[in-house]
Tab-separated table of C-alpha atoms in Angstrom:
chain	number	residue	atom	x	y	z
A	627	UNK	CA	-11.103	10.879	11.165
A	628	UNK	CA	-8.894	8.468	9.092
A	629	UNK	CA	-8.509	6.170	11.996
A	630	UNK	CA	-12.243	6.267	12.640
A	631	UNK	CA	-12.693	5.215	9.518
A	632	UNK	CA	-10.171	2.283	9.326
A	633	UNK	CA	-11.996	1.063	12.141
A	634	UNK	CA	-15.329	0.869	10.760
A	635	UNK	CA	-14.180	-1.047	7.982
A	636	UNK	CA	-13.532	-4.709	7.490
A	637	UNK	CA	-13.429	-7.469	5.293
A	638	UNK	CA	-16.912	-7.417	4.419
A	639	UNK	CA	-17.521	-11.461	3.858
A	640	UNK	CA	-21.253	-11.461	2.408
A	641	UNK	CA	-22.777	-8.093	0.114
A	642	UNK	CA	-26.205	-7.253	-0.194
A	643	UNK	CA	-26.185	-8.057	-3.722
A	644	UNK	CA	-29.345	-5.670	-4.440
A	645	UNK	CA	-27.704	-2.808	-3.411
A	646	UNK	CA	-25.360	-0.738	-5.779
A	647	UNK	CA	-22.599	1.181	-5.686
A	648	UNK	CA	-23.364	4.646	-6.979
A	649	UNK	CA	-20.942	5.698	-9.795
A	650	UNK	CA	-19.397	8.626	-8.236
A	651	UNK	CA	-18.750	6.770	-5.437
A	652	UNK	CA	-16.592	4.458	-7.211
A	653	UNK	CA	-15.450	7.251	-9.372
A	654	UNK	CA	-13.759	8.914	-5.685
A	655	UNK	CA	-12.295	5.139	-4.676
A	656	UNK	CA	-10.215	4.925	-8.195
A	657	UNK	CA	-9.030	8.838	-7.644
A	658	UNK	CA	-7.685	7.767	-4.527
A	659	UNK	CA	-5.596	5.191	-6.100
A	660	UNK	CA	-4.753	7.477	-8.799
A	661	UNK	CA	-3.480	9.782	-6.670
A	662	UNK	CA	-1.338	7.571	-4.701
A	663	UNK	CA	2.255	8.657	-4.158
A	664	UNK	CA	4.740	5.714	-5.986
A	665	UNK	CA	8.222	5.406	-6.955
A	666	UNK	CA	9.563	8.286	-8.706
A	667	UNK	CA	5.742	8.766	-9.756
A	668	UNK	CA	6.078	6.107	-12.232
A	669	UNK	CA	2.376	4.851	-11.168
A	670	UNK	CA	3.251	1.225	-12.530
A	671	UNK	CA	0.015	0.019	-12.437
A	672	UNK	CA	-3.833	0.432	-13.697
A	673	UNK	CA	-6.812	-0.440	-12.700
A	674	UNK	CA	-10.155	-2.125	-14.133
A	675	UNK	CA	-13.601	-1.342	-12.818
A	676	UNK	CA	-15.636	-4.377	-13.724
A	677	UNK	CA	-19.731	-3.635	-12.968
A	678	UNK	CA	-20.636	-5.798	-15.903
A	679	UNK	CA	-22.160	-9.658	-13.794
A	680	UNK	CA	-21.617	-11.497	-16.578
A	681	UNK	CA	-18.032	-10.978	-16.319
A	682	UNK	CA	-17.847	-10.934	-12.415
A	683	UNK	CA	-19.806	-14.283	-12.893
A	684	UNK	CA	-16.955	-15.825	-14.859
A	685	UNK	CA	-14.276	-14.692	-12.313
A	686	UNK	CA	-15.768	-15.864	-9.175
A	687	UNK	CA	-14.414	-19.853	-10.096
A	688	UNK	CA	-10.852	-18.443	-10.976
A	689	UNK	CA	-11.284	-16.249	-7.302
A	690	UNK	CA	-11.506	-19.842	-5.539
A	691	UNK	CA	-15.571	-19.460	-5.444
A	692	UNK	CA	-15.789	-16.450	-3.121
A	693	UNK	CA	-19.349	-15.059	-3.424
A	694	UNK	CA	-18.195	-11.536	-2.839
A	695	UNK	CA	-17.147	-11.306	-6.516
A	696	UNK	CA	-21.119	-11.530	-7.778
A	697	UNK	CA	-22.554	-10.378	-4.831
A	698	UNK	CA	-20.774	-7.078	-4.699
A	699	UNK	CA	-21.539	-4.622	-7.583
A	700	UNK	CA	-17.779	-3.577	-8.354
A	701	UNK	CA	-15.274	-5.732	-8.567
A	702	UNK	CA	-11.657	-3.181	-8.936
A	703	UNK	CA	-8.899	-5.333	-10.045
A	704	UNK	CA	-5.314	-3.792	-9.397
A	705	UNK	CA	-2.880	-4.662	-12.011
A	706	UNK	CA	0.738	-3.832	-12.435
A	707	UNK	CA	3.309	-3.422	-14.901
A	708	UNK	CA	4.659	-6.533	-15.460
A	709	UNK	CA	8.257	-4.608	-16.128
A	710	UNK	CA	9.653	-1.383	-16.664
A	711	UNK	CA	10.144	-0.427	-19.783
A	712	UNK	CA	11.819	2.838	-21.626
A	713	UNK	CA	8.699	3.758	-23.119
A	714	UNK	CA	6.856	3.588	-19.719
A	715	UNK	CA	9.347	5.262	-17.831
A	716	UNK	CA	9.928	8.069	-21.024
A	717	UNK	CA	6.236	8.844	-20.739
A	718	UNK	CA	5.967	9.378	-17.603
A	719	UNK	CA	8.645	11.767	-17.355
A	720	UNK	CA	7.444	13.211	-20.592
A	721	UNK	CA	4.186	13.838	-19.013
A	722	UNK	CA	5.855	15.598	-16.127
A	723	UNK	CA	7.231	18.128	-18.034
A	724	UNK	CA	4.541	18.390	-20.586
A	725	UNK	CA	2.102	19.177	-17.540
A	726	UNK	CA	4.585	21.131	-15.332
A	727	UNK	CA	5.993	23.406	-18.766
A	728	UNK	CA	9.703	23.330	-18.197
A	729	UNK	CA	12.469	20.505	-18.787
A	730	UNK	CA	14.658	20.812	-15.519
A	731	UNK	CA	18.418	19.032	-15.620
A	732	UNK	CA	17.702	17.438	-12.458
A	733	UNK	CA	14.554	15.847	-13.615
A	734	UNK	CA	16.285	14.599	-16.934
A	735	UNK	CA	19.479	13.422	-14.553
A	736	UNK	CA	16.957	11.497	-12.540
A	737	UNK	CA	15.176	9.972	-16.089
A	738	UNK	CA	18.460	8.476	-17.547
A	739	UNK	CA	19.340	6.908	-13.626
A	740	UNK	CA	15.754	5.034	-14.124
A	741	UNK	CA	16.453	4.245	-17.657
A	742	UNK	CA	19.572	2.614	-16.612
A	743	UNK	CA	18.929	1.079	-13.752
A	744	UNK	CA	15.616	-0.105	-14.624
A	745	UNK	CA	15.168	-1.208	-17.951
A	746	UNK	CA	18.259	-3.476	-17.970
A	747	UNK	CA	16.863	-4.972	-14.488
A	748	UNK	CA	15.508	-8.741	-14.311
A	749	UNK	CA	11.359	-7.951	-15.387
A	750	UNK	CA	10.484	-10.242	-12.049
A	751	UNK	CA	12.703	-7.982	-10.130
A	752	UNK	CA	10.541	-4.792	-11.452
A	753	UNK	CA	7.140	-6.701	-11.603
A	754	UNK	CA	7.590	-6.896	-8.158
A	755	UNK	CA	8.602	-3.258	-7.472
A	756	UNK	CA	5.775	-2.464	-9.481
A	757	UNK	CA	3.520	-4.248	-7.647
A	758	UNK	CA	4.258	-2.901	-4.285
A	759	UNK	CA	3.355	0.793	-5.594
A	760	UNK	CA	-0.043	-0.985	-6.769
A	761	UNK	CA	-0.570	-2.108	-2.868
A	762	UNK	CA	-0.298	1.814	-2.033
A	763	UNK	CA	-3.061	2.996	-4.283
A	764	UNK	CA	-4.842	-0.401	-3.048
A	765	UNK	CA	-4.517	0.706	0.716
A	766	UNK	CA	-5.985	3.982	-0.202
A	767	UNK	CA	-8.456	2.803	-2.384
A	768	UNK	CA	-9.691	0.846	0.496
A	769	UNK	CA	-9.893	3.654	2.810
A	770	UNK	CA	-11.397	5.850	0.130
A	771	UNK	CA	-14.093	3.277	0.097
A	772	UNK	CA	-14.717	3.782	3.677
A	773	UNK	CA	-14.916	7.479	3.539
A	774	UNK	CA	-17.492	7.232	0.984
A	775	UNK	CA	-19.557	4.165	3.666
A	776	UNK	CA	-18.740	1.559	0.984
A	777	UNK	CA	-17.580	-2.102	2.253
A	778	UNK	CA	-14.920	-3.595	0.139
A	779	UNK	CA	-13.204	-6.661	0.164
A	780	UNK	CA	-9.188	-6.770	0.135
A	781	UNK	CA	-8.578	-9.850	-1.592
A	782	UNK	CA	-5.328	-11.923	-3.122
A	783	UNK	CA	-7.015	-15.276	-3.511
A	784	UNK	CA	-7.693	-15.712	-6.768
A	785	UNK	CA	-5.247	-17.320	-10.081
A	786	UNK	CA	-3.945	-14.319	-11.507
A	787	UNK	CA	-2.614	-15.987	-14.505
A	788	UNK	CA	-6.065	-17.475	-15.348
A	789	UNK	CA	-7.657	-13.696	-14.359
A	790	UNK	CA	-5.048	-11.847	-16.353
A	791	UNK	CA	-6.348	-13.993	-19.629
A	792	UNK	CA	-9.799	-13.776	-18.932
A	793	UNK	CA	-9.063	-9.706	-18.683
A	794	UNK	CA	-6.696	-9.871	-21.519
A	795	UNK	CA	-3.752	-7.870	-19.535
A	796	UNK	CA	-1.217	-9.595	-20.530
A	797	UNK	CA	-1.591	-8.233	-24.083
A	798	UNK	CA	-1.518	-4.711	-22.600
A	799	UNK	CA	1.851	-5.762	-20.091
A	800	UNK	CA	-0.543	-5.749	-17.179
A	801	UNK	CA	-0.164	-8.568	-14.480
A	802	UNK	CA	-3.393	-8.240	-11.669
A	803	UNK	CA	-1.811	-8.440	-8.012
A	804	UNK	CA	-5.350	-7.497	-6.198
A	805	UNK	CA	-8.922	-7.349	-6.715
A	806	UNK	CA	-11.250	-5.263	-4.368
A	807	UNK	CA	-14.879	-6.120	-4.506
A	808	UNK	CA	-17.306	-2.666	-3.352
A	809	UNK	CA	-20.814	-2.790	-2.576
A	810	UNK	CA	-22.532	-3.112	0.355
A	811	UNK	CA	-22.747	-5.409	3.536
A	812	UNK	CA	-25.217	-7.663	4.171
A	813	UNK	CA	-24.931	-7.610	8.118
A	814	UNK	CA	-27.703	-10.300	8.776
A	815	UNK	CA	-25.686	-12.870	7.096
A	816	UNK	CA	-22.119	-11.677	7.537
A	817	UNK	CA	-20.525	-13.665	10.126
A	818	UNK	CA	-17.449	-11.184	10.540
A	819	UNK	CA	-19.316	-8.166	10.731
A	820	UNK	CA	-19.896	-8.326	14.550
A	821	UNK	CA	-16.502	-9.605	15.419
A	822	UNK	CA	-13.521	-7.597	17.084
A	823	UNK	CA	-11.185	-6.169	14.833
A	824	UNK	CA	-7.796	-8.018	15.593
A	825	UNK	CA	-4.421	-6.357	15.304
A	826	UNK	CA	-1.527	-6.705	17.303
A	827	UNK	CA	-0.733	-4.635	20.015
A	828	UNK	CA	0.944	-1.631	20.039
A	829	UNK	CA	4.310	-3.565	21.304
A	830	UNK	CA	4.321	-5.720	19.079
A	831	UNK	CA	4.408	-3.836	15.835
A	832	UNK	CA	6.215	-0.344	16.478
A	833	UNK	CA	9.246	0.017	18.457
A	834	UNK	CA	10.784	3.563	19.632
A	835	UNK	CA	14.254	4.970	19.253
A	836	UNK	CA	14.409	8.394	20.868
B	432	UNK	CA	-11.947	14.915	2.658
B	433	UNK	CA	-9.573	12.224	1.680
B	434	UNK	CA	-8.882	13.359	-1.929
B	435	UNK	CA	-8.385	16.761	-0.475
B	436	UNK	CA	-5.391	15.230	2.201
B	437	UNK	CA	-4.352	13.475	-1.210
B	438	UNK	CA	-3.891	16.576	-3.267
B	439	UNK	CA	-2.719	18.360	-0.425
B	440	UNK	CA	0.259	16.057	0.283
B	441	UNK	CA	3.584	15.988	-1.874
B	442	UNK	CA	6.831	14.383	-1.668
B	443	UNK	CA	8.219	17.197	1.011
B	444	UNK	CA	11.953	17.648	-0.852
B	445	UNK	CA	13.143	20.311	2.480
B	446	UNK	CA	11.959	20.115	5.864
B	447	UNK	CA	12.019	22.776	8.371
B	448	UNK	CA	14.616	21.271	10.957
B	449	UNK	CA	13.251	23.364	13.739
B	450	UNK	CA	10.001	21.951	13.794
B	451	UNK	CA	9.285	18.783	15.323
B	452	UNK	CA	6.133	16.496	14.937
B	453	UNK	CA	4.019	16.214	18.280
B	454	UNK	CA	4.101	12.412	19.649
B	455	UNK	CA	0.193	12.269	19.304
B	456	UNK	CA	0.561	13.141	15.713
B	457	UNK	CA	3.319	9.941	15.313
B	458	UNK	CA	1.090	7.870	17.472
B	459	UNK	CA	-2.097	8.327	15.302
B	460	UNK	CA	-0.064	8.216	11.864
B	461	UNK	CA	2.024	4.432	13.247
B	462	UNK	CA	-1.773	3.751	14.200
B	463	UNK	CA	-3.025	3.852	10.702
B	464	UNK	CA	-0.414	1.293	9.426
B	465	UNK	CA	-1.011	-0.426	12.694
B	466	UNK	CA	-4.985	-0.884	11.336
B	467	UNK	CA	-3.934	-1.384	7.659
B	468	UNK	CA	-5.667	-4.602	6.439
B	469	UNK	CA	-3.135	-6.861	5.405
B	470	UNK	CA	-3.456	-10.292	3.443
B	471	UNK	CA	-5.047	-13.057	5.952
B	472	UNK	CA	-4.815	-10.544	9.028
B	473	UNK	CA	-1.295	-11.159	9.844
B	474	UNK	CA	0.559	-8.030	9.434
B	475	UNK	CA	4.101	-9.232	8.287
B	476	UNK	CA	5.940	-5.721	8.955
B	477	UNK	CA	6.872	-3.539	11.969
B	478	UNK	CA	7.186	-0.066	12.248
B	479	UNK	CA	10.375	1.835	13.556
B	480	UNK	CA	9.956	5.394	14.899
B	481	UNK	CA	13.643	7.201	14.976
B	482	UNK	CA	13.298	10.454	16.416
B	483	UNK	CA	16.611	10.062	17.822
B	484	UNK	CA	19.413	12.658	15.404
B	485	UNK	CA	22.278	11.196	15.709
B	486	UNK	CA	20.814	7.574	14.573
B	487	UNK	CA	19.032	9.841	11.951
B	488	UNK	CA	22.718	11.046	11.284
B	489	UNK	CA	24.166	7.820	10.626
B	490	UNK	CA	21.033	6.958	7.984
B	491	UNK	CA	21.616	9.955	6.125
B	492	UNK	CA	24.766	8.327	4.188
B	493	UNK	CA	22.747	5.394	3.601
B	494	UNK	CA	19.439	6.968	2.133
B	495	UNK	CA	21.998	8.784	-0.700
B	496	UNK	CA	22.543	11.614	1.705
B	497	UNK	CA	18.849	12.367	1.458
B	498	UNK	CA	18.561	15.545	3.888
B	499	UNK	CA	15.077	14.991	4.887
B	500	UNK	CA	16.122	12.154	7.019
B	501	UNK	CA	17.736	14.449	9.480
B	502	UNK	CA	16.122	17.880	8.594
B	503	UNK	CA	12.980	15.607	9.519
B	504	UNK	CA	11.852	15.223	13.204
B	505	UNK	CA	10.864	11.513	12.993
B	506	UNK	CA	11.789	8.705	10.488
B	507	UNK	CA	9.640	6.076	10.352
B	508	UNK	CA	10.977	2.824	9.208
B	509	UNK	CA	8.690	-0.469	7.529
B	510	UNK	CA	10.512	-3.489	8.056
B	511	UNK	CA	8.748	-6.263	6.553
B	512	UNK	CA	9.025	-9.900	7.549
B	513	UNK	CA	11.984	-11.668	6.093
B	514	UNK	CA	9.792	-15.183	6.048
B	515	UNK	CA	6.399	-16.555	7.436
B	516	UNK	CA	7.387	-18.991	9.995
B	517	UNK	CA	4.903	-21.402	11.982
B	518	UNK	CA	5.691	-19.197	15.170
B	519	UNK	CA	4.520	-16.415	13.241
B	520	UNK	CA	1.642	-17.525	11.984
B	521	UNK	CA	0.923	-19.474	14.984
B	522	UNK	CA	1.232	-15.976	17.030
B	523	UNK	CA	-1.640	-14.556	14.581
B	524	UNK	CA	-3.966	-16.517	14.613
B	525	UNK	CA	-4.124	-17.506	18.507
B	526	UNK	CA	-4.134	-13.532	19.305
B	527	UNK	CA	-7.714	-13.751	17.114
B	528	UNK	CA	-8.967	-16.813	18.497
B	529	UNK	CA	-7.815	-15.039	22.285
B	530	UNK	CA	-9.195	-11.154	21.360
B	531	UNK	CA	-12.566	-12.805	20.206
B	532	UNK	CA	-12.440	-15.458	22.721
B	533	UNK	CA	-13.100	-18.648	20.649
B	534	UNK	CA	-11.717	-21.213	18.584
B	535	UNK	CA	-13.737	-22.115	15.148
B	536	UNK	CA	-13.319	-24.746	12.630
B	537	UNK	CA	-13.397	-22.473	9.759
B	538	UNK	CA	-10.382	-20.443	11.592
B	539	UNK	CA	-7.994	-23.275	12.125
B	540	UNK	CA	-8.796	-24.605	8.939
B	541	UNK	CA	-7.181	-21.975	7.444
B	542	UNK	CA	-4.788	-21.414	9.841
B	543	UNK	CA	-3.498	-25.104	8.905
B	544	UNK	CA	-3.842	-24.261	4.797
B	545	UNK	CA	-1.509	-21.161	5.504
B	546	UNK	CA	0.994	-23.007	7.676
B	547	UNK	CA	0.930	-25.777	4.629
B	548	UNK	CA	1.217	-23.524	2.202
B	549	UNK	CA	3.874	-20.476	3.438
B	550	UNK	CA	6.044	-22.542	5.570
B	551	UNK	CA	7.857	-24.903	2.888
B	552	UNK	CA	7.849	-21.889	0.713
B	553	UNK	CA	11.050	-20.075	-0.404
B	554	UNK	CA	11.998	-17.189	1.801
B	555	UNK	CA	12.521	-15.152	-0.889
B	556	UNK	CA	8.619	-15.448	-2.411
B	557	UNK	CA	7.194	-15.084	1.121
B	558	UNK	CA	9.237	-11.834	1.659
B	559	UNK	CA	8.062	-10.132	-1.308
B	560	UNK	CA	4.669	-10.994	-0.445
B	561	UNK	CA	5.237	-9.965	3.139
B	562	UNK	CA	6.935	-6.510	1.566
B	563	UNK	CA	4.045	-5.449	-0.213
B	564	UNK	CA	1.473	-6.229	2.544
B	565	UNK	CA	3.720	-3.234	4.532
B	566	UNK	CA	3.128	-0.708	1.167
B	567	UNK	CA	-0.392	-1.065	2.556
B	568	UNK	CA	0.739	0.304	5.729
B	569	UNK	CA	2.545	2.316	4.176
B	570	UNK	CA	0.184	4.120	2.088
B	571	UNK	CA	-2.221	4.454	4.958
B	572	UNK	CA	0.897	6.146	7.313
B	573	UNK	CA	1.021	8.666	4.688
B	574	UNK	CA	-2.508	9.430	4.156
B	575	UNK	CA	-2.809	8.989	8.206
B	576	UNK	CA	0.005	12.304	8.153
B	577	UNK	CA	-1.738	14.179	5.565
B	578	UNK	CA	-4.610	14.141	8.105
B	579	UNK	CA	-2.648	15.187	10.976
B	580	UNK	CA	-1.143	18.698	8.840
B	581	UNK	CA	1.914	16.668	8.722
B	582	UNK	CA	4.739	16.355	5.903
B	583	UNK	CA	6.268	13.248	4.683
B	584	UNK	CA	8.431	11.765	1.865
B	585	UNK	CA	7.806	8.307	0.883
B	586	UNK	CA	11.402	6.969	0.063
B	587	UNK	CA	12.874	3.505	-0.941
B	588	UNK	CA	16.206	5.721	-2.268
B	589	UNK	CA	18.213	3.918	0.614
B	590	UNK	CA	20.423	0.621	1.081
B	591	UNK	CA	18.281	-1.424	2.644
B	592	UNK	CA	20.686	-3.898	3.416
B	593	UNK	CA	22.822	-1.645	5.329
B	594	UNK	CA	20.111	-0.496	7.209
B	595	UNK	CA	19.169	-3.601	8.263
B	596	UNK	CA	23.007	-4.126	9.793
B	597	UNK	CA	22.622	-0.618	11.515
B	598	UNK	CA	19.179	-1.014	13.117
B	599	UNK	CA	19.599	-4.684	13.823
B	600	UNK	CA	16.494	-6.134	11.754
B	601	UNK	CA	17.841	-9.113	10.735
B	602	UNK	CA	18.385	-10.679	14.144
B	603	UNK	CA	14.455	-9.838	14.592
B	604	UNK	CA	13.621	-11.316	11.381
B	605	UNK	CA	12.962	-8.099	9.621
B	606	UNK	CA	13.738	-6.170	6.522
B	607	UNK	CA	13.350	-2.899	5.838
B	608	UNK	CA	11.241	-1.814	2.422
B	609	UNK	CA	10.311	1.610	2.490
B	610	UNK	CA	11.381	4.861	5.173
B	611	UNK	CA	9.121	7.953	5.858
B	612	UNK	CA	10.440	11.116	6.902
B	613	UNK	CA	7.759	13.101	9.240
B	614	UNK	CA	8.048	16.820	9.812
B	615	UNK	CA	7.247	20.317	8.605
B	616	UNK	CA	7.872	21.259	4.903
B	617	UNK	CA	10.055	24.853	4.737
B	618	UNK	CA	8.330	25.964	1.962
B	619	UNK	CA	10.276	28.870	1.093
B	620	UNK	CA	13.098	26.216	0.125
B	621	UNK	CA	11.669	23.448	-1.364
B	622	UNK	CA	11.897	23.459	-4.938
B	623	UNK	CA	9.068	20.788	-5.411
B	624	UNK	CA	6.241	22.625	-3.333
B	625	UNK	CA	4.578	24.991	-6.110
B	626	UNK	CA	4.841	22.259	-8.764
B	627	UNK	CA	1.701	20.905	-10.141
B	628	UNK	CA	1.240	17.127	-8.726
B	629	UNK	CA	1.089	15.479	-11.819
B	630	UNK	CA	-0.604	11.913	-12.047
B	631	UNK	CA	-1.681	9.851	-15.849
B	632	UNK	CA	-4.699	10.982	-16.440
B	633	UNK	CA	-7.987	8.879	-15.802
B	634	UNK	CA	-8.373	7.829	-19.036
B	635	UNK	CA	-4.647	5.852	-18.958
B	636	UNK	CA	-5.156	4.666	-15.517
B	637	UNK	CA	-8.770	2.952	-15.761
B	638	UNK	CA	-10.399	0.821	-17.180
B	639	UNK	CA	-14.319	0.272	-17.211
B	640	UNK	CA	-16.030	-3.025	-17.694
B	641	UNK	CA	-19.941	-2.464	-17.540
C-alpha cells in the first residue's frame, strides 16, 4: 500500500494552477510530519503552510524561478531549529511529562545528558542535527501527500537565507531546509509525468549480512 | 491509513528475541527507502540489512549497549555517502538517461551544473547534505514497517565512527547516520508501550500563511 503509493508519486514539474488543495487534505500532510519520530522527540523543527499567492509570488525569484511555487496552491516550507537550546530541549521534556502525568528518573537522567551535550555543542553542529529530523517529517509529509492523491514537489533549490527573511524565521530561531509545493498535476504539460521512475537497483543500494 | 501506521508505531524500547521479521517484510520496508525521493534523484546512502547475531553482537557495545540491536531480528543500517564524486554522479545520471532510453539537453545540463557545483565542494558540506537525503529514507523505512505490523526503533545513540571500522563503510565510501532495529515489540516488558505518544501540539508546530 505504502509502496504503491511511493510509486505513483513524483516530482510533479508543472500544477494545474486552478485546482486547489482542499484544507483537510493539507491539514493530514502536516499531521504526518508532526507525527514523525525524531531524536529523543525533540521535533526541532516547524513548519509554515503558505496558501496566501501574493506571498508564494514573492518566493518563486528567491526559489531560482520554479513555477511550481505559484502554480501549486500550498507551498509547506520545513524549517529547523537553527540550535538547541535549554529552553527548547526543557520544554519538550516538560511537555512529556506534563502530557504523560508522572516525572520518571530515567526521563530526567536522559534531560540533563541533552542539556549537556547539546546546548554547549557548536549551533552548526545542531542546526544540522536538527535538520535531518526535519527531512523525516519531510519524507512523510510527502508520502502523506500521496495517500491523500496530492502531487507535491520535494524541493532544496531555493536561497534559504533570502527565504528565511522574507518569512521572518530567523527572528523566531527557525532556519528553512525544504519547501514542498502541493496541488495538483497538470499532466498535459508535465514533461516528467510519463517518464520511468529511476532508482537504482536493488544491488546497488542494499547489501545483506546474514 | 497512514496517520493510523503513524500513531500506531513507537520507539519499540524491548523486542521479543524469539520472533523474527519475515524476509518479504525486510524486502518491502529496504524498498520504501529504496523509492524515497532524494535531492536531484541520486540517492547518496545505502542500506545494510544485518540479520546475522553475532555481527548484531559486536554492535551492541557500540550502540551504548542498546538491547534492541540484538533482541531485534534485523538491523538495518543507512550509510550515507561520505562525498559526491564525478563517478557518482556520473553513475546517476547515465542509469536515467539508460532506464528511459535517451539523452536530453535539459538532463546533462544539469548533470554538468551538479558536477560543477558538488565536486570542488568540501567533503564535509556534501556529506551532511548527502546524510539528510538518507533521513528521507529513513523516515519512509519506518513508516514502510509500520505498514508491514512490524516494530522498529529509530536510533542515532551509536558511534558511528566505530561502526564504520566494523562494517567496512569507509573503504566503500560510506558513513553510517542512523540504525533501525526490526522485530516484534514484547509488550509485556517494554516500559514505553502504554505511554501516550506525545508530539507539540499543532498550534507550536504550524504555521499558516493564507
Amino acid at each position: 500500500m505504502l509502496l504503491e503509493k511511493l510509486n505513483w508519486r513524483y516530482a510533479t514539474k508543472k500544477f494545474d494552477s486552478s485546482k486547489s488543495v482542499p484544507a483537510d487534505k493539507v491539514a493530514r500532510i502536516v499531521e504526518a510530519a508532526r507525527l514523525a519520530p525524531t531524536s529523543s522527540g525533540l521535533q526541532p523543527f516547524e513548519v509554515i503552510v503558505i496558501s496566501n499567492h501574493a506571498l508564494r509570488e514573492k518566493i518563486q525569484p528567491i526559489a531560482f524561478n520554479q513555477a511550481q511555487v505559484v502554480d501549486a496552491s500550498h507551498l509547506l516550507v520545513f524549517a529547523a531549529w537553527d540550535n538547541y537550546t535549554a529552553d527548547r530541549i526543557n520544554a519538550a521534556f516538560d511537555l512529556v511529562n506534563a502530557e504523560r502525568g508522572f516525572v520518571s528518573e530515567g526521563g530526567e537522567n536522559y534531560r540533563q545528558m541533552l542539556l549537556n551535550g547539546y546546548v554547549p555543542r557548536d549551533a552548526q553542529v545542531n542546526f544540522e542535527h536538527a535538520a535531518r529530523q526535519a527531512y523525516i517529517g519531510f519524507g512523510l509529509a510527502i508520502a502523506a501527500a500521496a495517500f491523500e492523491g496530492v502531487d507535491a514537489t520535494p524541493m532544496e533549490g531555493f536561497d534559504a537565507a533570502a527565504l528565511d527573511e522574507l518569512l521572518g524565521l530567523k527572528a523566531k530561531g527557525l532556519k528553512s531546509v525544504t519547501i514542498l509545493p502541493l496541488g495538483y498535476r497538470d499532466a498535459a504539460n508535465d514533461w516528467l509525468v510519463n517518464l520511468k521512475k529511476v532508482r537504482r537497483p536493488l544491488d546497488k543500494f542494499v547489501t545483506e549480512i546474514a
